[in-house]
Tab-separated table of N, CA and C in Angstrom:
chain	number	residue	atom	x	y	z
A	1	GLY	N	-15.941	-32.838	3.891
A	1	GLY	CA	-16.321	-31.469	4.006
A	1	GLY	C	-15.871	-30.697	2.781
A	2	THR	N	-16.471	-29.571	2.589
A	2	THR	CA	-16.117	-28.665	1.501
A	2	THR	C	-15.493	-27.420	2.105
A	3	PHE	N	-14.355	-27.014	1.558
A	3	PHE	CA	-13.635	-25.846	2.063
A	3	PHE	C	-13.386	-24.882	0.922
A	4	SER	N	-13.355	-23.616	1.251
A	4	SER	CA	-13.032	-22.581	0.279
A	4	SER	C	-11.570	-22.193	0.474
A	5	VAL	N	-10.817	-22.196	-0.613
A	5	VAL	CA	-9.402	-21.841	-0.564
A	5	VAL	C	-9.180	-20.684	-1.520
A	6	LYS	N	-8.465	-19.673	-1.050
A	6	LYS	CA	-8.168	-18.506	-1.881
A	6	LYS	C	-6.656	-18.427	-2.049
A	7	LEU	N	-6.187	-18.549	-3.289
A	7	LEU	CA	-4.760	-18.483	-3.597
A	7	LEU	C	-4.452	-17.092	-4.141
A	8	ASN	N	-3.569	-16.347	-3.476
A	8	ASN	CA	-3.336	-14.942	-3.803
A	8	ASN	C	-2.051	-14.660	-4.558
A	9	THR	N	-1.137	-15.600	-4.628
A	9	THR	CA	0.126	-15.343	-5.312
A	9	THR	C	0.245	-16.244	-6.537
A	10	THR	N	0.926	-15.716	-7.552
A	10	THR	CA	1.078	-16.462	-8.795
A	10	THR	C	1.995	-17.656	-8.611
A	11	GLY	N	1.825	-18.624	-9.467
A	11	GLY	CA	2.646	-19.831	-9.436
A	11	GLY	C	1.764	-21.065	-9.473
A	12	ASN	N	2.374	-22.217	-9.248
A	12	ASN	CA	1.649	-23.479	-9.175
A	12	ASN	C	1.617	-23.923	-7.727
A	13	TRP	N	0.429	-24.102	-7.199
A	13	TRP	CA	0.256	-24.415	-5.786
A	13	TRP	C	-0.517	-25.712	-5.606
A	14	THR	N	-0.337	-26.322	-4.477
A	14	THR	CA	-1.104	-27.516	-4.124
A	14	THR	C	-1.821	-27.254	-2.805
A	15	VAL	N	-2.857	-28.046	-2.559
A	15	VAL	CA	-3.603	-27.983	-1.305
A	15	VAL	C	-3.542	-29.379	-0.692
A	16	THR	N	-3.209	-29.438	0.597
A	16	THR	CA	-3.107	-30.713	1.286
A	16	THR	C	-4.143	-30.784	2.398
A	17	ALA	N	-4.850	-31.921	2.463
A	17	ALA	CA	-5.832	-32.153	3.522
A	17	ALA	C	-5.282	-33.220	4.465
A	18	THR	N	-5.375	-32.939	5.750
A	18	THR	CA	-4.960	-33.908	6.771
A	18	THR	C	-6.054	-34.008	7.819
A	19	ASP	N	-6.136	-35.150	8.455
A	19	ASP	CA	-7.098	-35.360	9.536
A	19	ASP	C	-6.387	-35.023	10.840
A	20	VAL	N	-6.771	-33.931	11.476
A	20	VAL	CA	-6.081	-33.493	12.689
A	20	VAL	C	-6.539	-34.255	13.931
A	21	THR	N	-7.657	-34.970	13.843
A	21	THR	CA	-8.131	-35.726	15.013
A	21	THR	C	-7.688	-37.178	14.979
A	22	ASP	N	-7.399	-37.708	13.795
A	22	ASP	CA	-6.970	-39.104	13.680
A	22	ASP	C	-5.700	-39.146	12.833
A	23	GLY	N	-4.552	-39.142	13.477
A	23	GLY	CA	-3.265	-39.121	12.795
A	23	GLY	C	-2.964	-40.354	11.977
A	24	SER	N	-3.789	-41.400	12.081
A	24	SER	CA	-3.531	-42.613	11.301
A	24	SER	C	-4.010	-42.495	9.858
A	25	LYS	N	-4.772	-41.470	9.561
A	25	LYS	CA	-5.275	-41.271	8.197
A	25	LYS	C	-4.175	-40.634	7.343
A	26	THR	N	-4.099	-41.064	6.099
A	26	THR	CA	-3.093	-40.551	5.174
A	26	THR	C	-3.542	-39.200	4.614
A	27	ALA	N	-2.637	-38.239	4.613
A	27	ALA	CA	-2.924	-36.928	4.028
A	27	ALA	C	-3.078	-37.067	2.525
A	28	ASN	N	-3.773	-36.132	1.921
A	28	ASN	CA	-3.972	-36.149	0.477
A	28	ASN	C	-3.651	-34.765	-0.061
A	29	THR	N	-2.853	-34.725	-1.142
A	29	THR	CA	-2.444	-33.467	-1.756
A	29	THR	C	-3.000	-33.378	-3.164
A	30	SER	N	-3.512	-32.211	-3.509
A	30	SER	CA	-4.086	-31.990	-4.834
A	30	SER	C	-3.002	-31.961	-5.896
A	31	ALA	N	-3.441	-32.006	-7.116
A	31	ALA	CA	-2.537	-31.750	-8.244
A	31	ALA	C	-2.198	-30.262	-8.215
A	32	ALA	N	-1.187	-29.873	-8.961
A	32	ALA	CA	-0.793	-28.466	-9.016
A	32	ALA	C	-1.938	-27.608	-9.552
A	33	ILE	N	-2.154	-26.477	-8.893
A	33	ILE	CA	-3.194	-25.540	-9.286
A	33	ILE	C	-2.496	-24.275	-9.790
A	34	PRO	N	-2.604	-23.977	-11.098
A	34	PRO	CA	-1.946	-22.765	-11.601
A	34	PRO	C	-2.710	-21.505	-11.183
A	35	VAL	N	-1.991	-20.527	-10.676
A	35	VAL	CA	-2.585	-19.239	-10.304
A	35	VAL	C	-1.921	-18.183	-11.188
A	36	ASN	N	-2.723	-17.546	-12.001
A	36	ASN	CA	-2.216	-16.561	-12.961
A	36	ASN	C	-2.299	-15.146	-12.407
A	37	LEU	N	-1.551	-14.252	-13.028
A	37	LEU	CA	-1.586	-12.837	-12.672
A	37	LEU	C	-2.958	-12.254	-12.938
A	38	GLY	N	-3.331	-11.297	-12.106
A	38	GLY	CA	-4.506	-10.502	-12.402
A	38	GLY	C	-4.100	-9.387	-13.347
A	39	SER	N	-5.015	-8.517	-13.669
A	39	SER	CA	-4.680	-7.399	-14.554
A	39	SER	C	-3.978	-6.294	-13.763
A	40	PHE	N	-3.268	-5.453	-14.472
A	40	PHE	CA	-2.539	-4.326	-13.887
A	40	PHE	C	-3.562	-3.432	-13.191
A	41	ALA	N	-3.452	-3.303	-11.857
A	41	ALA	CA	-4.458	-2.581	-11.091
A	41	ALA	C	-3.933	-1.333	-10.393
A	42	GLN	N	-2.654	-1.367	-9.978
A	42	GLN	CA	-2.161	-0.262	-9.157
A	42	GLN	C	-0.644	-0.230	-9.142
A	43	LEU	N	-0.126	0.860	-8.593
A	43	LEU	CA	1.309	0.984	-8.356
A	43	LEU	C	1.568	0.736	-6.878
A	44	GLN	N	2.747	0.287	-6.579
A	44	GLN	CA	3.151	0.012	-5.201
A	44	GLN	C	4.433	0.779	-4.914
A	45	VAL	N	4.492	1.462	-3.772
A	45	VAL	CA	5.682	2.195	-3.350
A	45	VAL	C	6.343	1.424	-2.218
A	46	LEU	N	7.636	1.119	-2.382
A	46	LEU	CA	8.410	0.455	-1.332
A	46	LEU	C	9.526	1.393	-0.884
A	47	LEU	N	9.493	1.755	0.381
A	47	LEU	CA	10.516	2.612	0.976
A	47	LEU	C	11.648	1.750	1.527
A	48	PRO	N	12.809	2.347	1.825
A	48	PRO	CA	13.863	1.584	2.495
A	48	PRO	C	13.297	0.967	3.787
A	49	GLY	N	13.570	-0.310	3.996
A	49	GLY	CA	13.038	-1.027	5.159
A	49	GLY	C	11.811	-1.856	4.837
A	50	GLU	N	11.217	-1.649	3.665
A	50	GLU	CA	10.038	-2.414	3.256
A	50	GLU	C	10.412	-3.377	2.128
A	51	THR	N	9.738	-4.527	2.101
A	51	THR	CA	9.966	-5.555	1.085
A	51	THR	C	8.626	-5.980	0.511
A	52	ALA	N	8.578	-6.216	-0.796
A	52	ALA	CA	7.349	-6.685	-1.438
A	52	ALA	C	6.943	-8.034	-0.861
A	53	ALA	N	5.628	-8.202	-0.643
A	53	ALA	CA	5.076	-9.464	-0.138
A	53	ALA	C	3.755	-9.718	-0.865
A	54	PRO	N	3.845	-10.235	-2.115
A	54	PRO	CA	2.628	-10.477	-2.892
A	54	PRO	C	1.653	-11.374	-2.138
A	55	GLY	N	0.358	-11.106	-2.337
A	55	GLY	CA	-0.685	-11.929	-1.741
A	55	GLY	C	-1.072	-11.511	-0.328
A	56	THR	N	-0.337	-10.600	0.289
A	56	THR	CA	-0.678	-10.159	1.635
A	56	THR	C	-1.625	-8.961	1.577
A	57	LEU	N	-2.178	-8.587	2.717
A	57	LEU	CA	-3.157	-7.509	2.778
A	57	LEU	C	-2.604	-6.183	2.259
A	58	THR	N	-1.356	-5.832	2.627
A	58	THR	CA	-0.765	-4.562	2.191
A	58	THR	C	0.236	-4.730	1.052
A	59	GLY	N	0.595	-5.959	0.728
A	59	GLY	CA	1.541	-6.210	-0.352
A	59	GLY	C	2.996	-6.010	0.032
A	60	LYS	N	3.260	-5.759	1.314
A	60	LYS	CA	4.641	-5.546	1.739
A	60	LYS	C	4.816	-5.926	3.199
A	61	THR	N	6.080	-6.110	3.565
A	61	THR	CA	6.430	-6.372	4.957
A	61	THR	C	7.488	-5.355	5.368
A	62	GLY	N	7.707	-5.261	6.669
A	62	GLY	CA	8.717	-4.344	7.181
A	62	GLY	C	8.140	-2.969	7.446
A	63	SER	N	8.981	-2.118	7.993
A	63	SER	CA	8.602	-0.737	8.301
A	63	SER	C	9.620	0.197	7.683
A	64	PRO	N	9.169	1.351	7.203
A	64	PRO	CA	10.120	2.287	6.598
A	64	PRO	C	11.153	2.766	7.616
A	65	THR	N	12.383	2.848	7.177
A	65	THR	CA	13.440	3.361	8.047
A	65	THR	C	13.474	4.883	7.955
A	66	ALA	N	13.871	5.514	9.046
A	66	ALA	CA	13.967	6.976	9.071
A	66	ALA	C	15.049	7.425	8.099
A	67	GLN	N	14.827	8.571	7.484
A	67	GLN	CA	15.785	9.159	6.558
A	67	GLN	C	16.332	10.442	7.173
A	68	THR	N	17.379	10.970	6.587
A	68	THR	CA	17.987	12.209	7.063
A	68	THR	C	17.832	13.286	6.004
A	69	ALA	N	17.363	14.463	6.412
A	69	ALA	CA	17.200	15.582	5.482
A	69	ALA	C	18.526	15.874	4.803
A	70	GLY	N	18.479	16.031	3.488
A	70	GLY	CA	19.677	16.338	2.719
A	70	GLY	C	20.454	15.121	2.255
A	71	THR	N	20.043	13.944	2.660
A	71	THR	CA	20.720	12.706	2.268
A	71	THR	C	19.799	11.899	1.357
A	72	GLY	N	20.306	11.497	0.204
A	72	GLY	CA	19.501	10.754	-0.755
A	72	GLY	C	19.203	9.329	-0.316
A	73	TYR	N	18.135	8.768	-0.840
A	73	TYR	CA	17.740	7.379	-0.599
A	73	TYR	C	16.946	6.910	-1.816
A	74	THR	N	16.687	5.603	-1.892
A	74	THR	CA	15.967	5.064	-3.043
A	74	THR	C	14.584	4.565	-2.647
A	75	VAL	N	13.665	4.688	-3.592
A	75	VAL	CA	12.296	4.213	-3.462
A	75	VAL	C	12.026	3.317	-4.664
A	76	THR	N	11.440	2.158	-4.436
A	76	THR	CA	11.094	1.247	-5.524
A	76	THR	C	9.610	1.355	-5.824
A	77	VAL	N	9.276	1.436	-7.098
A	77	VAL	CA	7.883	1.467	-7.543
A	77	VAL	C	7.641	0.228	-8.381
A	78	ASN	N	6.581	-0.510	-8.048
A	78	ASN	CA	6.207	-1.719	-8.774
A	78	ASN	C	4.819	-1.573	-9.377
A	79	ALA	N	4.617	-2.142	-10.552
A	79	ALA	CA	3.297	-2.288	-11.150
A	79	ALA	C	2.757	-3.627	-10.648
A	80	VAL	N	1.564	-3.631	-10.065
A	80	VAL	CA	1.042	-4.851	-9.452
A	80	VAL	C	-0.430	-5.060	-9.778
A	81	ASP	N	-0.876	-6.310	-9.603
A	81	ASP	CA	-2.300	-6.607	-9.717
A	81	ASP	C	-2.956	-6.332	-8.363
A	82	ALA	N	-4.218	-6.657	-8.223
A	82	ALA	CA	-4.955	-6.362	-6.988
A	82	ALA	C	-4.410	-7.105	-5.773
A	83	LYS	N	-3.652	-8.180	-5.989
A	83	LYS	CA	-3.068	-8.954	-4.889
A	83	LYS	C	-1.572	-8.693	-4.741
A	84	TYR	N	-1.083	-7.618	-5.351
A	84	TYR	CA	0.308	-7.173	-5.269
A	84	TYR	C	1.307	-8.103	-5.949
A	85	ASN	N	0.851	-8.867	-6.945
A	85	ASN	CA	1.760	-9.652	-7.771
A	85	ASN	C	2.330	-8.728	-8.843
A	86	LEU	N	3.622	-8.805	-9.100
A	86	LEU	CA	4.308	-7.935	-10.045
A	86	LEU	C	3.810	-8.163	-11.466
A	87	ILE	N	3.491	-7.067	-12.148
A	87	ILE	CA	3.016	-7.079	-13.535
A	87	ILE	C	4.153	-6.589	-14.428
A	88	ASN	N	4.392	-7.289	-15.521
A	88	ASN	CA	5.443	-6.896	-16.463
A	88	ASN	C	4.902	-5.826	-17.404
A	89	THR	N	5.326	-4.597	-17.204
A	89	THR	CA	4.907	-3.479	-18.059
A	89	THR	C	6.038	-2.460	-18.114
A	90	ASN	N	5.984	-1.604	-19.111
A	90	ASN	CA	7.002	-0.550	-19.231
A	90	ASN	C	6.377	0.841	-19.168
A	91	ASP	N	5.221	0.971	-18.492
A	91	ASP	CA	4.568	2.274	-18.336
A	91	ASP	C	5.538	3.277	-17.702
A	92	THR	N	5.295	4.546	-17.967
A	92	THR	CA	6.084	5.619	-17.355
A	92	THR	C	5.382	6.067	-16.081
A	93	VAL	N	6.151	6.249	-15.014
A	93	VAL	CA	5.585	6.668	-13.733
A	93	VAL	C	6.218	7.971	-13.257
A	94	HIS	N	5.472	8.670	-12.418
A	94	HIS	CA	5.853	9.972	-11.861
A	94	HIS	C	5.861	9.836	-10.342
A	95	ILE	N	6.777	10.534	-9.674
A	95	ILE	CA	6.862	10.450	-8.217
A	95	ILE	C	6.840	11.852	-7.622
A	96	THR	N	6.108	11.997	-6.509
A	96	THR	CA	6.037	13.266	-5.780
A	96	THR	C	6.279	12.983	-4.305
A	97	SER	N	6.452	14.044	-3.538
A	97	SER	CA	6.685	13.920	-2.098
A	97	SER	C	5.839	14.935	-1.362
A	98	SER	N	5.455	14.607	-0.130
A	98	SER	CA	4.750	15.585	0.704
A	98	SER	C	5.699	16.705	1.118
A	99	ASP	N	7.012	16.474	0.982
A	99	ASP	CA	8.029	17.498	1.245
A	99	ASP	C	8.139	18.374	0.003
A	100	THR	N	7.581	19.574	0.057
A	100	THR	CA	7.574	20.459	-1.110
A	100	THR	C	8.978	20.926	-1.499
A	101	ASN	N	9.963	20.726	-0.625
A	101	ASN	CA	11.343	21.109	-0.921
A	101	ASN	C	12.199	19.934	-1.393
A	102	ALA	N	11.617	18.759	-1.509
A	102	ALA	CA	12.381	17.562	-1.877
A	102	ALA	C	12.972	17.681	-3.272
A	103	SER	N	14.120	17.048	-3.477
A	103	SER	CA	14.707	16.912	-4.817
A	103	SER	C	14.148	15.632	-5.403
A	104	LEU	N	13.368	15.778	-6.458
A	104	LEU	CA	12.670	14.642	-7.051
A	104	LEU	C	13.241	14.292	-8.416
A	105	PRO	N	13.199	13.020	-8.791
A	105	PRO	CA	13.699	12.605	-10.108
A	105	PRO	C	12.673	12.880	-11.198
A	106	ALA	N	13.135	12.800	-12.426
A	106	ALA	CA	12.252	12.910	-13.588
A	106	ALA	C	11.405	11.641	-13.705
A	107	ASN	N	10.336	11.716	-14.475
A	107	ASN	CA	9.531	10.533	-14.759
A	107	ASN	C	10.429	9.446	-15.326
A	108	ALA	N	10.071	8.189	-15.075
A	108	ALA	CA	10.878	7.073	-15.578
A	108	ALA	C	9.981	5.915	-15.977
A	109	ALA	N	10.466	5.120	-16.927
A	109	ALA	CA	9.731	3.945	-17.388
A	109	ALA	C	10.028	2.759	-16.495
A	110	LEU	N	8.994	1.989	-16.226
A	110	LEU	CA	9.165	0.727	-15.517
A	110	LEU	C	9.901	-0.234	-16.439
A	111	SER	N	10.708	-1.088	-15.869
A	111	SER	CA	11.383	-2.144	-16.620
A	111	SER	C	10.966	-3.460	-15.990
A	112	ALA	N	10.264	-4.293	-16.760
A	112	ALA	CA	9.702	-5.537	-16.239
A	112	ALA	C	8.817	-5.255	-15.022
A	113	GLY	N	8.171	-4.089	-15.022
A	113	GLY	CA	7.212	-3.752	-13.972
A	113	GLY	C	7.781	-3.065	-12.750
A	114	THR	N	9.061	-2.699	-12.760
A	114	THR	CA	9.646	-2.063	-11.579
A	114	THR	C	10.637	-0.970	-11.966
A	115	VAL	N	10.807	0.005	-11.089
A	115	VAL	CA	11.791	1.066	-11.287
A	115	VAL	C	12.208	1.569	-9.910
A	116	THR	N	13.457	1.999	-9.816
A	116	THR	CA	13.968	2.564	-8.572
A	116	THR	C	14.271	4.036	-8.792
A	117	PHE	N	13.758	4.855	-7.906
A	117	PHE	CA	13.973	6.301	-7.955
A	117	PHE	C	14.897	6.714	-6.817
A	118	SER	N	15.719	7.722	-7.070
A	118	SER	CA	16.525	8.335	-6.013
A	118	SER	C	15.924	9.697	-5.717
A	119	LEU	N	15.708	9.985	-4.445
A	119	LEU	CA	15.205	11.287	-4.063
A	119	LEU	C	15.812	11.730	-2.747
A	120	THR	N	15.693	13.011	-2.465
A	120	THR	CA	16.260	13.589	-1.249
A	120	THR	C	15.239	14.511	-0.616
A	121	ASN	N	14.856	14.198	0.615
A	121	ASN	CA	13.990	15.107	1.359
A	121	ASN	C	14.851	16.193	1.982
A	122	LYS	N	14.303	17.390	2.048
A	122	LYS	CA	15.044	18.506	2.631
A	122	LYS	C	14.376	19.060	3.883
A	123	THR	N	13.164	18.586	4.161
A	123	THR	CA	12.417	19.059	5.313
A	123	THR	C	12.223	17.915	6.303
A	124	SER	N	12.603	18.139	7.556
A	124	SER	CA	12.422	17.091	8.562
A	124	SER	C	10.952	17.001	8.962
A	125	GLY	N	10.591	15.870	9.552
A	125	GLY	CA	9.217	15.630	9.985
A	125	GLY	C	8.669	14.370	9.348
A	126	SER	N	7.369	14.219	9.390
A	126	SER	CA	6.700	13.062	8.806
A	126	SER	C	6.421	13.346	7.333
A	127	GLN	N	6.844	12.440	6.455
A	127	GLN	CA	6.695	12.639	5.008
A	127	GLN	C	6.084	11.400	4.360
A	128	THR	N	5.615	11.565	3.137
A	128	THR	CA	5.141	10.458	2.308
A	128	THR	C	5.648	10.661	0.890
A	129	VAL	N	5.592	9.594	0.106
A	129	VAL	CA	5.942	9.618	-1.313
A	129	VAL	C	4.747	9.048	-2.071
A	130	THR	N	4.385	9.685	-3.176
A	130	THR	CA	3.260	9.223	-3.990
A	130	THR	C	3.732	8.997	-5.413
A	131	THR	N	3.258	7.916	-6.020
A	131	THR	CA	3.592	7.634	-7.413
A	131	THR	C	2.312	7.500	-8.231
A	132	SER	N	2.393	7.914	-9.497
A	132	SER	CA	1.245	7.808	-10.392
A	132	SER	C	1.718	7.354	-11.767
A	133	ASP	N	0.809	6.722	-12.501
A	133	ASP	CA	1.109	6.205	-13.827
A	133	ASP	C	0.825	7.287	-14.860
A	134	VAL	N	1.837	7.672	-15.617
A	134	VAL	CA	1.697	8.709	-16.635
A	134	VAL	C	1.091	8.128	-17.908
A	135	THR	N	1.386	6.870	-18.202
A	135	THR	CA	0.940	6.219	-19.427
A	135	THR	C	-0.547	5.892	-19.390
A	136	GLN	N	-1.017	5.360	-18.261
A	136	GLN	CA	-2.416	4.957	-18.123
A	136	GLN	C	-3.030	5.666	-16.915
A	137	ALA	N	-3.811	6.685	-17.174
A	137	ALA	CA	-4.399	7.472	-16.084
A	137	ALA	C	-5.335	6.649	-15.203
A	138	GLY	N	-5.866	5.543	-15.709
A	138	GLY	CA	-6.799	4.719	-14.943
A	138	GLY	C	-6.151	3.818	-13.908
A	139	ILE	N	-4.839	3.734	-13.906
A	139	ILE	CA	-4.145	2.898	-12.920
A	139	ILE	C	-4.071	3.662	-11.604
A	140	ALA	N	-4.425	2.993	-10.524
A	140	ALA	CA	-4.456	3.644	-9.208
A	140	ALA	C	-3.059	4.067	-8.765
A	141	SER	N	-2.945	5.315	-8.327
A	141	SER	CA	-1.685	5.789	-7.763
A	141	SER	C	-1.534	5.189	-6.367
A	142	ASN	N	-0.389	5.407	-5.763
A	142	ASN	CA	-0.152	4.838	-4.441
A	142	ASN	C	0.670	5.804	-3.615
A	143	THR	N	0.280	5.996	-2.380
A	143	THR	CA	1.022	6.829	-1.433
A	143	THR	C	1.638	5.927	-0.383
A	144	SER	N	2.907	6.147	-0.110
A	144	SER	CA	3.630	5.341	0.866
A	144	SER	C	3.065	5.548	2.264
A	145	THR	N	3.471	4.687	3.163
A	145	THR	CA	3.191	4.923	4.567
A	145	THR	C	4.029	6.129	4.994
A	146	SER	N	3.637	6.777	6.051
A	146	SER	CA	4.417	7.911	6.558
A	146	SER	C	5.750	7.417	7.093
A	147	PHE	N	6.775	8.209	6.874
A	147	PHE	CA	8.095	7.885	7.405
A	147	PHE	C	8.718	9.148	7.966
A	148	THR	N	9.683	8.969	8.843
A	148	THR	CA	10.319	10.097	9.519
A	148	THR	C	11.537	10.576	8.753
A	149	VAL	N	11.642	11.886	8.613
A	149	VAL	CA	12.852	12.498	8.074
A	149	VAL	C	13.457	13.309	9.216
A	150	ASN	N	14.636	12.880	9.660
A	150	ASN	CA	15.341	13.559	10.744
A	150	ASN	C	16.139	14.731	10.207
A	151	PRO	N	16.377	15.757	11.044
A	151	PRO	CA	17.206	16.883	10.589
A	151	PRO	C	18.602	16.395	10.214
A	152	GLY	N	19.213	17.097	9.272
A	152	GLY	CA	20.594	16.796	8.890
A	152	GLY	C	21.544	17.282	9.976
A	153	THR	N	22.824	17.086	9.738
A	153	THR	CA	23.818	17.524	10.708
A	153	THR	C	23.958	19.042	10.675
A	154	PHE	N	24.381	19.596	11.796
A	154	PHE	CA	24.603	21.033	11.920
A	154	PHE	C	25.760	21.429	11.017
A	155	THR	N	25.511	22.393	10.113
A	155	THR	CA	26.572	22.804	9.183
A	155	THR	C	26.864	24.290	9.196
A	156	LYS	N	25.901	25.123	9.590
A	156	LYS	CA	26.146	26.560	9.557
A	156	LYS	C	25.117	27.288	10.407
A	157	LEU	N	25.405	28.529	10.692
A	157	LEU	CA	24.475	29.400	11.392
A	157	LEU	C	23.716	30.227	10.373
A	158	GLN	N	22.525	30.587	10.721
A	158	GLN	CA	21.730	31.447	9.853
A	158	GLN	C	21.420	32.717	10.637
A	159	LEU	N	21.691	33.852	10.049
A	159	LEU	CA	21.456	35.136	10.677
A	159	LEU	C	20.252	35.781	10.004
A	160	LEU	N	19.254	36.117	10.803
A	160	LEU	CA	18.056	36.765	10.289
A	160	LEU	C	17.969	38.152	10.904
A	161	VAL	N	17.952	39.164	10.085
A	161	VAL	CA	17.864	40.535	10.575
A	161	VAL	C	16.639	41.200	9.951
A	162	PRO	N	16.019	42.092	10.704
A	162	PRO	CA	14.849	42.773	10.130
A	162	PRO	C	15.287	43.717	9.012
A	163	ARG	N	14.439	43.837	8.017
A	163	ARG	CA	14.707	44.757	6.914
A	163	ARG	C	14.373	46.165	7.362
A	164	SER	N	15.228	47.075	7.064
A	164	SER	CA	14.893	48.477	7.352
A	164	SER	C	14.255	49.053	6.113
A	165	GLU	N	13.259	49.817	6.316
A	165	GLU	CA	12.563	50.422	5.179
A	165	GLU	C	12.969	51.884	5.096
A	166	GLU	N	13.168	52.341	3.907
A	166	GLU	CA	13.508	53.761	3.712
A	166	GLU	C	12.229	54.568	3.863
A	167	ARG	N	12.373	55.684	4.516
A	167	ARG	CA	11.236	56.580	4.669
A	167	ARG	C	11.519	57.855	3.901
A	168	ARG	N	10.587	58.240	3.128
A	168	ARG	CA	10.741	59.472	2.343
A	168	ARG	C	9.860	60.568	2.941
A	169	VAL	N	10.415	61.736	2.941
A	169	VAL	CA	9.667	62.865	3.495
A	169	VAL	C	9.094	63.702	2.377
């Protein structure tokens, strides 16, 4: 029979054929098949709780962990090909947040295709992080999955009083 095989991750891979109906037949394994990187296609955002998984549908495994407003955390940005294999580049990337009050880092250069940013959300609720390539505008930006930002600890009271307006006669 003829089978179609799609290899999604870089490296040297083999394919093995076995007869599942007659166990007395000897399996046969191919010679090593080199799989090379694709071209730089997009950026990937990894939140705490997520791990890169090249060759998979989303390019990552795990689920983002909840963060606390006012507490910093790190986000990893990777340069990847269409199958989420890491690309070695030193492009400069920019990061934004759906939290308009977040403390965001300055643009930074990738090192061997990756960079870690520290940021702090200040607004609780559902948030996302988006990264874009400053060096090459044609590279697809990436928005993280939504993650929860919980309120910080109680630290003070806030007093709100109405403003009195002066009236002139």
